[in-house]
């Protein structure tokens, strides 16, 4: 079992739909990161969470430390949101990545 | 600052050859990380440096792999006697932990193909 598990692995949505991507981790962490990766490899950091909830535009990230679970929500999804979304648990140093969720938003 | 730079972007090499990749982090960042990513998977940790000190190495980093950050600025990752299984995207990232900000900045990666 991976230390960081994401679900679903693949997700197809219609433009405008509310999207949720889940992340569970089994390791002790100092923070949970959500990142976005577009074709070609570039990774962009979206959120870094150690508790509660953060919002940036149409993106919302939440974390429940007791349940070792985090979610990334996208409201009013748009085709430009199509990408791979990756959660990563940070211990004192490195990030431990989940396998990623490939999101396709259709117009 | 132009972010994290990696060179080359692509490398095709024959099995058994040695390859070296370079990463230039954001200049004020004290930590530098190397990850490897294969198709359809999340990145896997290889090693990281704080300034010039290599603080942790993954068990994935066999004795054919070596990384350096000699002056605490740029880093190199060398793979000796490459194997087809080494084909992957090699990602570098940096962060500055001194202000308590652990935000990561990633480079665009070096894609290695071993033929």
XYZ file of N, CA and C in Angstrom:
666
model
N 0.855 -1.183 0.000
C 0.000 0.000 0.000
C 0.901 1.246 0.000
N 0.580 2.187 -0.941
C 1.334 3.418 -0.987
C 1.069 4.260 0.250
N 2.069 5.064 0.604
C 1.918 5.933 1.772
C 0.934 7.062 1.504
N 0.786 7.442 0.235
C -0.165 8.491 -0.151
C -1.029 7.943 -1.286
N -2.328 7.901 -1.051
C -3.254 7.335 -2.031
C -4.234 8.406 -2.474
N -4.466 8.470 -3.778
C -5.430 9.428 -4.316
C -6.561 8.689 -4.990
N -7.724 9.326 -4.996
C -8.853 8.803 -5.761
C -9.714 9.961 -6.243
N -10.317 9.833 -7.434
C -10.097 8.731 -8.361
C -8.769 8.907 -9.111
N -8.370 7.896 -9.864
C -7.165 8.022 -10.681
C -7.433 8.839 -11.928
N -8.639 8.681 -12.471
C -9.049 9.421 -13.657
C -10.432 9.995 -13.421
N -10.655 11.183 -13.945
C -11.927 11.859 -13.720
C -12.264 12.684 -14.953
N -13.466 12.462 -15.480
C -13.953 13.261 -16.605
C -15.182 14.019 -16.148
N -15.212 15.296 -16.405
C -16.324 16.132 -15.966
C -16.776 17.034 -17.096
N -18.005 17.508 -16.986
C -18.520 18.503 -17.916
C -18.216 19.894 -17.357
N -17.987 20.807 -18.247
C -17.720 22.181 -17.829
C -18.806 22.665 -16.868
N -18.380 23.278 -15.789
C -19.313 23.814 -14.813
C -19.536 22.914 -13.612
N -19.157 21.649 -13.719
C -19.372 20.716 -12.617
C -18.445 21.005 -11.440
N -18.903 20.596 -10.266
C -18.109 20.657 -9.038
C -17.295 19.366 -8.950
N -16.000 19.515 -8.723
C -15.092 18.363 -8.751
C -14.432 18.184 -7.393
N -14.316 16.929 -6.981
C -13.606 16.605 -5.742
C -12.579 15.521 -6.005
N -11.372 15.751 -5.553
C -10.295 14.765 -5.606
C -9.864 14.504 -4.171
N -9.741 13.217 -3.828
C -9.437 12.836 -2.455
C -8.018 12.309 -2.305
N -7.481 12.499 -1.120
C -6.114 12.076 -0.820
C -6.076 11.548 0.610
N -5.590 10.326 0.777
C -5.393 9.745 2.103
C -3.925 9.407 2.281
N -3.436 9.592 3.484
C -2.023 9.322 3.720
C -1.863 8.533 5.006
N -0.812 7.753 5.071
C -0.598 6.888 6.230
C 0.635 7.290 7.025
N 1.353 8.286 6.556
C 2.583 8.707 7.238
C 2.308 9.931 8.091
N 3.171 10.153 9.076
C 3.091 11.401 9.815
C 3.583 12.525 8.938
N 2.897 13.647 8.988
C 3.266 14.739 8.091
C 3.400 16.039 8.858
N 4.128 16.957 8.263
C 4.132 18.323 8.760
C 3.249 19.213 7.893
N 2.950 18.771 6.673
C 2.027 19.508 5.810
C 1.627 18.625 4.644
N 0.530 18.996 4.013
C 0.028 18.288 2.829
C 0.015 19.296 1.683
N 0.583 18.911 0.560
C 0.656 19.800 -0.602
C -0.254 19.290 -1.712
N -0.873 20.200 -2.408
C -1.568 19.895 -3.657
C -0.832 20.601 -4.790
N -0.609 19.848 -5.878
C 0.131 20.380 -7.005
C -0.611 20.049 -8.292
N -0.303 20.805 -9.334
C -0.916 20.606 -10.633
C 0.186 20.365 -11.654
N -0.007 19.378 -12.503
C 0.983 19.072 -13.528
C 0.311 19.025 -14.897
N 0.838 19.844 -15.801
C 0.326 19.879 -17.159
C 1.179 18.991 -18.052
N 0.636 18.573 -19.211
C 1.429 17.779 -20.164
C 2.741 18.478 -20.460
N 3.817 17.699 -20.517
C 5.144 18.292 -20.713
C 5.916 18.361 -19.418
N 5.239 18.164 -18.294
C 5.965 17.947 -17.052
C 5.910 19.033 -16.007
N 5.648 20.290 -16.379
C 5.749 21.365 -15.399
C 4.803 21.170 -14.223
N 5.336 21.273 -13.015
C 4.550 21.114 -11.786
C 4.441 22.459 -11.101
N 3.198 22.801 -10.741
C 2.930 24.064 -10.067
C 2.322 23.767 -8.713
N 2.804 24.435 -7.694
C 2.266 24.258 -6.365
C 0.954 25.031 -6.230
N -0.092 24.352 -5.740
C -1.391 24.992 -5.564
C -1.623 25.395 -4.109
N -1.467 24.430 -3.211
C -1.738 24.664 -1.800
C -0.735 23.919 -0.937
N -0.521 24.494 0.243
C 0.204 23.802 1.300
C -0.653 23.938 2.558
N -1.027 22.793 3.154
C -1.978 22.783 4.264
C -1.394 22.044 5.444
N -1.586 22.586 6.639
C -1.301 21.793 7.829
C -2.552 21.636 8.680
N -3.581 22.424 8.399
C -4.858 22.271 9.093
C -5.922 23.038 8.336
N -7.183 22.655 8.561
C -8.308 23.454 8.095
C -8.511 23.484 6.605
N -8.623 24.673 6.076
C -9.104 24.875 4.716
C -8.400 26.084 4.112
N -8.123 25.987 2.800
C -7.588 27.145 2.081
C -8.335 27.283 0.765
N -8.466 28.531 0.312
C -9.192 28.798 -0.926
C -8.374 29.736 -1.790
N -8.344 29.429 -3.087
C -7.690 30.325 -4.038
C -8.492 30.285 -5.319
N -9.230 31.355 -5.562
C -10.079 31.388 -6.749
C -11.144 30.306 -6.666
N -11.179 29.448 -7.693
C -12.183 28.381 -7.717
C -11.689 27.092 -7.053
N -10.519 27.121 -6.512
C -9.934 25.944 -5.872
C -10.035 26.053 -4.356
N -10.428 24.932 -3.742
C -10.514 24.852 -2.284
C -9.827 23.572 -1.851
N -8.995 23.654 -0.840
C -8.348 22.466 -0.286
C -8.669 22.376 1.189
N -8.975 21.165 1.634
C -9.275 20.928 3.048
C -8.424 19.770 3.540
N -8.217 19.757 4.840
C -7.478 18.647 5.438
C -8.062 18.310 6.793
N -8.141 16.985 7.075
C -8.560 16.485 8.379
C -7.386 15.688 8.925
N -6.671 16.289 9.851
C -5.438 15.673 10.361
C -5.738 14.368 11.093
N -6.825 14.341 11.867
C -7.162 13.135 12.641
C -7.457 11.964 11.729
N -8.147 12.244 10.602
C -8.495 11.162 9.684
C -7.442 10.961 8.610
N -6.404 11.787 8.598
C -5.334 11.699 7.591
C -5.929 11.714 6.187
N -6.696 12.738 5.929
C -7.409 12.838 4.663
C -7.475 14.299 4.231
N -7.312 14.493 2.936
C -7.408 15.832 2.359
C -8.226 15.766 1.080
N -8.888 16.843 0.753
C -9.639 16.930 -0.493
C -9.289 18.216 -1.222
N -9.315 18.117 -2.538
C -9.180 19.290 -3.406
C -10.490 19.425 -4.174
N -11.104 20.594 -4.082
C -12.354 20.846 -4.782
C -12.122 21.917 -5.845
N -12.782 21.725 -6.975
C -12.785 22.747 -8.021
C -14.235 23.115 -8.283
N -14.572 24.366 -8.078
C -15.934 24.818 -8.360
C -16.003 25.371 -9.786
N -17.174 25.224 -10.404
C -17.410 25.748 -11.757
C -16.255 25.374 -12.690
N -16.026 24.078 -12.833
C -14.861 23.603 -13.581
C -14.886 24.102 -15.035
N -13.689 24.223 -15.573
C -13.493 24.767 -16.922
C -12.490 23.874 -17.640
N -12.592 23.792 -18.981
C -11.623 22.954 -19.707
C -10.165 23.281 -19.397
N -9.864 24.508 -19.061
C -8.458 24.828 -18.746
C -8.002 24.229 -17.419
N -8.936 23.678 -16.640
C -8.559 22.973 -15.406
C -8.034 21.568 -15.706
N -8.152 21.119 -16.941
C -7.692 19.779 -17.302
C -6.195 19.670 -17.063
N -5.815 18.704 -16.244
C -4.419 18.526 -15.828
C -4.360 17.306 -14.924
N -3.167 17.002 -14.454
C -2.989 15.994 -13.411
C -2.836 16.725 -12.079
N -3.621 16.305 -11.108
C -3.560 16.901 -9.769
C -2.935 15.879 -8.826
N -1.932 16.324 -8.110
C -1.158 15.421 -7.269
C -1.155 15.942 -5.839
N -1.414 15.048 -4.902
C -1.208 15.432 -3.511
C 0.110 14.832 -3.030
N 0.722 15.499 -2.098
C 2.016 15.064 -1.588
C 2.101 15.370 -0.107
N 2.539 14.388 0.658
C 2.714 14.559 2.094
C 4.158 14.967 2.362
N 4.316 15.969 3.183
C 5.672 16.404 3.513
C 6.009 15.995 4.943
N 7.131 15.255 5.082
C 7.655 15.025 6.434
C 8.636 16.163 6.703
N 9.651 15.958 7.469
C 10.543 17.068 7.810
C 11.306 17.584 6.597
N 11.450 16.754 5.576
C 12.218 17.178 4.413
C 11.472 17.008 3.120
N 11.441 15.784 2.619
C 10.964 15.516 1.273
C 9.439 15.452 1.193
N 8.960 15.498 -0.073
C 7.564 15.238 -0.371
C 7.401 13.775 -0.770
N 6.317 13.159 -0.293
C 5.935 11.817 -0.716
C 4.668 11.980 -1.533
N 4.754 11.653 -2.822
C 3.682 11.955 -3.752
C 2.684 10.813 -3.881
N 1.429 11.187 -4.110
C 0.445 10.239 -4.585
C 0.659 10.003 -6.073
N -0.138 9.123 -6.632
C 0.060 8.752 -8.037
C -0.577 9.739 -9.004
N -1.372 10.665 -8.469
C -1.973 11.682 -9.318
C -3.368 11.324 -9.783
N -4.168 12.337 -10.044
C -5.513 12.197 -10.608
C -5.544 12.973 -11.914
N -5.839 12.277 -13.000
C -5.926 12.931 -14.303
C -7.339 13.434 -14.515
N -7.460 14.745 -14.607
C -8.770 15.382 -14.768
C -8.917 15.895 -16.194
N -10.052 15.550 -16.801
C -10.399 16.122 -18.097
C -11.762 16.799 -17.959
N -11.805 18.068 -18.272
C -13.058 18.808 -18.241
C -13.472 19.094 -19.678
N -14.656 18.579 -20.033
C -15.125 18.734 -21.409
C -16.040 19.943 -21.540
N -15.936 20.657 -22.655
C -16.794 21.844 -22.841
C -18.236 21.435 -23.095
N 14.663 36.628 -10.993
C 14.982 35.204 -10.969
C 14.038 34.465 -11.912
N 14.581 33.506 -12.665
C 13.769 32.840 -13.665
C 13.225 31.526 -13.156
N 13.268 31.223 -11.907
C 12.759 29.975 -11.385
C 13.837 28.910 -11.371
N 13.384 27.658 -11.311
C 14.311 26.533 -11.282
C 14.595 26.094 -12.716
N 15.863 26.025 -13.067
C 16.256 25.651 -14.421
C 16.910 24.284 -14.428
N 16.560 23.486 -15.411
C 17.175 22.173 -15.558
C 17.741 22.036 -16.960
N 18.865 21.377 -17.020
C 19.539 21.217 -18.306
C 20.185 19.834 -18.380
N 20.039 19.095 -19.493
C 19.242 19.454 -20.653
C 17.753 19.172 -20.423
N 16.909 19.549 -21.364
C 15.488 19.231 -21.278
C 15.237 17.784 -21.682
N 16.012 17.337 -22.651
C 15.875 15.962 -23.135
C 17.261 15.371 -23.312
N 17.354 14.070 -23.018
C 18.623 13.377 -23.213
C 18.323 11.963 -23.676
N 18.879 11.600 -24.822
C 18.799 10.228 -25.297
C 20.197 9.657 -25.220
N 20.334 8.506 -24.596
C 21.651 7.915 -24.430
C 21.586 6.414 -24.652
N 22.701 5.854 -24.992
C 22.762 4.408 -25.167
C 23.002 3.745 -23.820
N 22.439 2.583 -23.673
C 22.615 1.803 -22.446
C 24.109 1.639 -22.145
N 24.458 1.845 -20.910
C 25.849 1.712 -20.498
C 26.619 3.020 -20.445
N 26.052 4.062 -21.059
C 26.718 5.364 -21.025
C 26.415 6.084 -19.713
N 27.258 7.043 -19.397
C 27.029 7.894 -18.222
C 26.344 9.183 -18.664
N 25.461 9.690 -17.816
C 24.806 10.965 -18.109
C 24.854 11.842 -16.862
N 24.856 13.139 -17.086
C 24.843 14.104 -15.985
C 23.811 15.182 -16.276
N 23.002 15.473 -15.282
C 21.990 16.518 -15.393
C 22.342 17.635 -14.414
N 21.913 18.841 -14.783
C 22.185 19.989 -13.932
C 20.887 20.658 -13.515
N 20.866 21.151 -12.288
C 19.727 21.917 -11.787
C 20.235 23.208 -11.161
N 19.666 24.320 -11.583
C 19.942 25.620 -10.957
C 18.681 26.047 -10.207
N 18.736 26.060 -8.880
C 17.542 26.413 -8.097
C 17.343 27.921 -8.058
N 16.249 28.330 -7.428
C 16.078 29.751 -7.127
C 17.206 30.151 -6.179
N 17.835 31.253 -6.454
C 19.126 31.562 -5.821
C 19.067 31.630 -4.298
N 17.980 32.135 -3.738
C 17.945 32.260 -2.281
C 17.416 31.010 -1.576
N 17.071 29.962 -2.340
C 16.543 28.743 -1.732
C 17.664 27.889 -1.173
N 17.489 27.424 0.092
C 18.541 26.648 0.715
C 18.403 25.151 0.456
N 17.199 24.694 0.085
C 17.011 23.264 -0.137
C 16.817 22.971 -1.612
N 17.377 21.836 -2.038
C 17.265 21.393 -3.426
C 16.952 19.907 -3.417
N 15.968 19.516 -4.222
C 15.458 18.143 -4.224
C 15.547 17.567 -5.637
N 15.807 16.263 -5.693
C 15.722 15.533 -6.955
C 14.637 14.462 -6.814
N 13.794 14.396 -7.859
C 12.753 13.379 -7.932
C 12.814 12.722 -9.308
N 12.250 11.518 -9.396
C 12.160 10.830 -10.665
C 10.706 10.471 -10.894
N 10.239 10.649 -12.130
C 8.843 10.363 -12.448
C 8.756 9.532 -13.717
N 8.070 8.405 -13.615
C 7.801 7.591 -14.798
C 6.360 7.808 -15.220
N 6.061 7.409 -16.437
C 4.766 7.716 -17.053
C 3.600 7.203 -16.214
N 2.670 8.074 -15.915
C 1.464 7.683 -15.201
C 1.627 7.568 -13.694
N 2.792 7.908 -13.189
C 3.051 7.813 -11.753
C 3.383 9.183 -11.176
N 3.211 9.309 -9.872
C 3.674 10.510 -9.212
C 5.185 10.482 -9.057
N 5.795 11.630 -8.850
C 7.251 11.665 -8.661
C 7.700 10.854 -7.455
N 8.883 10.260 -7.570
C 9.491 9.503 -6.463
C 10.715 10.257 -5.983
N 10.849 10.333 -4.685
C 11.969 11.047 -4.091
C 13.286 10.320 -4.347
N 14.317 11.073 -4.706
C 15.657 10.514 -4.867
C 16.599 11.002 -3.764
N 16.734 12.322 -3.637
C 17.660 12.867 -2.658
C 17.388 14.348 -2.459
N 17.861 14.902 -1.334
C 17.778 16.346 -1.192
C 18.959 16.910 -0.417
N 19.224 18.169 -0.667
C 20.332 18.903 -0.067
C 19.791 20.094 0.718
N 20.459 20.393 1.802
C 20.283 21.678 2.463
C 21.633 22.372 2.366
N 21.649 23.462 1.633
C 22.913 24.091 1.242
C 23.759 23.039 0.529
N 24.992 22.795 0.966
C 25.809 21.812 0.249
C 25.717 20.407 0.845
N 25.025 20.262 1.962
C 24.953 18.972 2.646
C 23.822 18.112 2.079
N 24.153 16.880 1.721
C 23.137 15.932 1.261
C 22.519 15.297 2.496
N 21.260 15.613 2.770
C 20.631 15.213 4.022
C 19.935 13.868 3.965
N 19.465 13.468 2.798
C 18.759 12.201 2.719
C 18.862 11.653 1.303
N 19.001 10.335 1.212
C 19.028 9.642 -0.073
C 18.038 8.494 -0.022
N 17.260 8.339 -1.081
C 16.326 7.235 -1.171
C 17.061 5.924 -1.457
N 16.415 4.834 -1.044
C 16.951 3.520 -1.413
C 16.906 3.311 -2.922
N 16.066 4.130 -3.603
C 16.027 4.056 -5.069
C 17.355 4.489 -5.675
N 18.093 5.283 -4.932
C 19.338 5.840 -5.456
C 20.446 4.797 -5.299
N 20.571 3.957 -6.336
C 21.584 2.904 -6.279
C 22.973 3.522 -6.375
N 23.982 2.658 -6.282
C 25.356 3.167 -6.327
C 25.724 3.693 -7.710
N 24.846 3.520 -8.695
C 25.116 4.117 -10.007
C 24.721 5.602 -10.053
N 23.968 6.023 -9.062
C 23.494 7.402 -9.008
C 24.323 8.183 -7.987
N 24.694 9.391 -8.371
C 25.338 10.274 -7.399
C 24.889 11.700 -7.654
N 24.732 12.440 -6.588
C 24.305 13.827 -6.696
C 25.221 14.685 -5.849
N 25.442 15.904 -6.332
C 26.291 16.849 -5.615
C 25.675 18.231 -5.659
N 26.021 19.009 -4.671
C 25.673 20.437 -4.667
C 26.852 21.154 -4.019
N 27.951 21.242 -4.740
C 29.249 21.584 -4.143
C 29.317 22.938 -3.452
N 28.669 23.934 -3.952
C 28.762 25.254 -3.325
C 27.417 25.704 -2.786
N 26.518 24.776 -2.628
C 25.206 25.124 -2.113
C 24.349 25.892 -3.096
N 24.764 25.888 -4.378
C 23.937 26.582 -5.373
C 23.377 25.552 -6.347
N 23.992 25.392 -7.531
C 23.477 24.412 -8.486
C 23.802 22.997 -8.024
N 23.107 22.034 -8.616
C 23.340 20.630 -8.286
C 23.472 19.830 -9.567
N 24.200 18.732 -9.482
C 24.283 17.792 -10.597
C 23.850 16.413 -10.122
N 23.191 15.692 -11.016
C 22.805 14.304 -10.780
C 23.449 13.478 -11.888
N 24.281 12.531 -11.502
C 24.965 11.695 -12.476
C 24.446 10.269 -12.373
N 24.210 9.664 -13.514
C 23.853 8.254 -13.572
C 24.941 7.552 -14.375
N 25.579 6.598 -13.759
C 26.625 5.834 -14.444
C 26.033 4.537 -14.987
N 26.607 4.084 -16.091
C 26.221 2.793 -16.697
C 24.693 2.706 -16.808
N 24.118 3.644 -17.552
C 22.657 3.730 -17.621
C 22.025 2.429 -18.085
N 20.825 2.183 -17.563
C 20.018 1.023 -17.909
C 18.683 1.524 -18.460
N 17.986 0.650 -19.195
C 16.713 1.076 -19.779
C 15.723 1.485 -18.690
N 15.802 0.863 -17.536
C 14.916 1.209 -16.435
C 15.151 2.596 -15.865
N 16.243 3.230 -16.261
C 16.512 4.592 -15.803
C 15.730 5.618 -16.617
N 15.114 5.198 -17.704
C 14.328 6.114 -18.540
C 13.191 6.694 -17.719
N 13.152 8.004 -17.619
C 12.171 8.690 -16.763
C 12.350 10.190 -16.933
N 11.463 10.929 -16.294
C 11.637 12.374 -16.159
C 12.313 12.630 -14.823
N 13.387 13.359 -14.830
C 14.112 13.704 -13.597
C 13.790 15.153 -13.258
N 13.153 15.326 -12.118
C 12.667 16.638 -11.701
C 13.516 17.190 -10.561
N 13.760 18.463 -10.621
C 14.458 19.165 -9.561
C 13.495 20.192 -8.974
N 13.583 20.407 -7.688
C 12.769 21.418 -7.026
C 13.607 22.102 -5.964
N 13.218 23.307 -5.602
C 13.911 23.989 -4.514
C 12.907 24.643 -3.588
N 13.347 24.901 -2.359
C 12.514 25.589 -1.387
C 13.412 26.333 -0.421
N 12.832 27.294 0.271
C 13.565 28.046 1.289
C 12.882 27.821 2.617
N 13.510 27.065 3.493
C 12.883 26.701 4.756
C 13.200 27.687 5.878
N 14.085 28.637 5.601
C 14.563 29.489 6.699
C 13.493 30.424 7.238
N 12.537 30.789 6.405
C 11.462 31.670 6.849
C 10.226 30.876 7.241
N 10.365 29.565 7.364
C 9.219 28.721 7.684
C 8.294 28.510 6.508
N 8.729 28.933 5.324
C 7.906 28.755 4.123
C 8.447 27.562 3.348
N 7.653 26.515 3.270
C 8.125 25.313 2.600
C 7.564 25.186 1.192
N 7.165 26.306 0.590
C 6.647 26.231 -0.766
C 7.711 25.743 -1.724
N 7.363 24.824 -2.567
C 8.288 24.233 -3.514
C 8.135 24.886 -4.878
N 9.263 25.045 -5.584
C 9.255 25.459 -6.978
C 9.953 24.371 -7.776
N 9.267 23.890 -8.803
C 9.789 22.796 -9.600
C 10.365 23.309 -10.908
N 11.408 22.628 -11.379
C 11.892 22.849 -12.729
C 11.035 22.068 -13.719
N 11.314 22.263 -14.995
C 10.540 21.594 -16.044
C 10.984 20.162 -16.289
N 12.087 19.768 -15.672
C 12.511 18.383 -15.757
C 13.473 18.096 -16.896
N 14.198 16.995 -16.745
C 15.032 16.444 -17.819
C 14.468 15.073 -18.152
N 14.066 14.907 -19.412
C 13.526 13.603 -19.816
C 14.657 12.754 -20.357
N 14.923 11.640 -19.695
C 15.987 10.727 -20.100
C 15.384 9.510 -20.795
N 15.908 9.215 -21.967
C 15.547 7.994 -22.676
C 16.804 7.180 -22.898
N 16.803 5.968 -22.380
C 17.947 5.062 -22.548
C 17.575 4.019 -23.593
N 18.356 3.969 -24.670
C 18.029 3.057 -25.771
C 19.049 1.904 -25.866
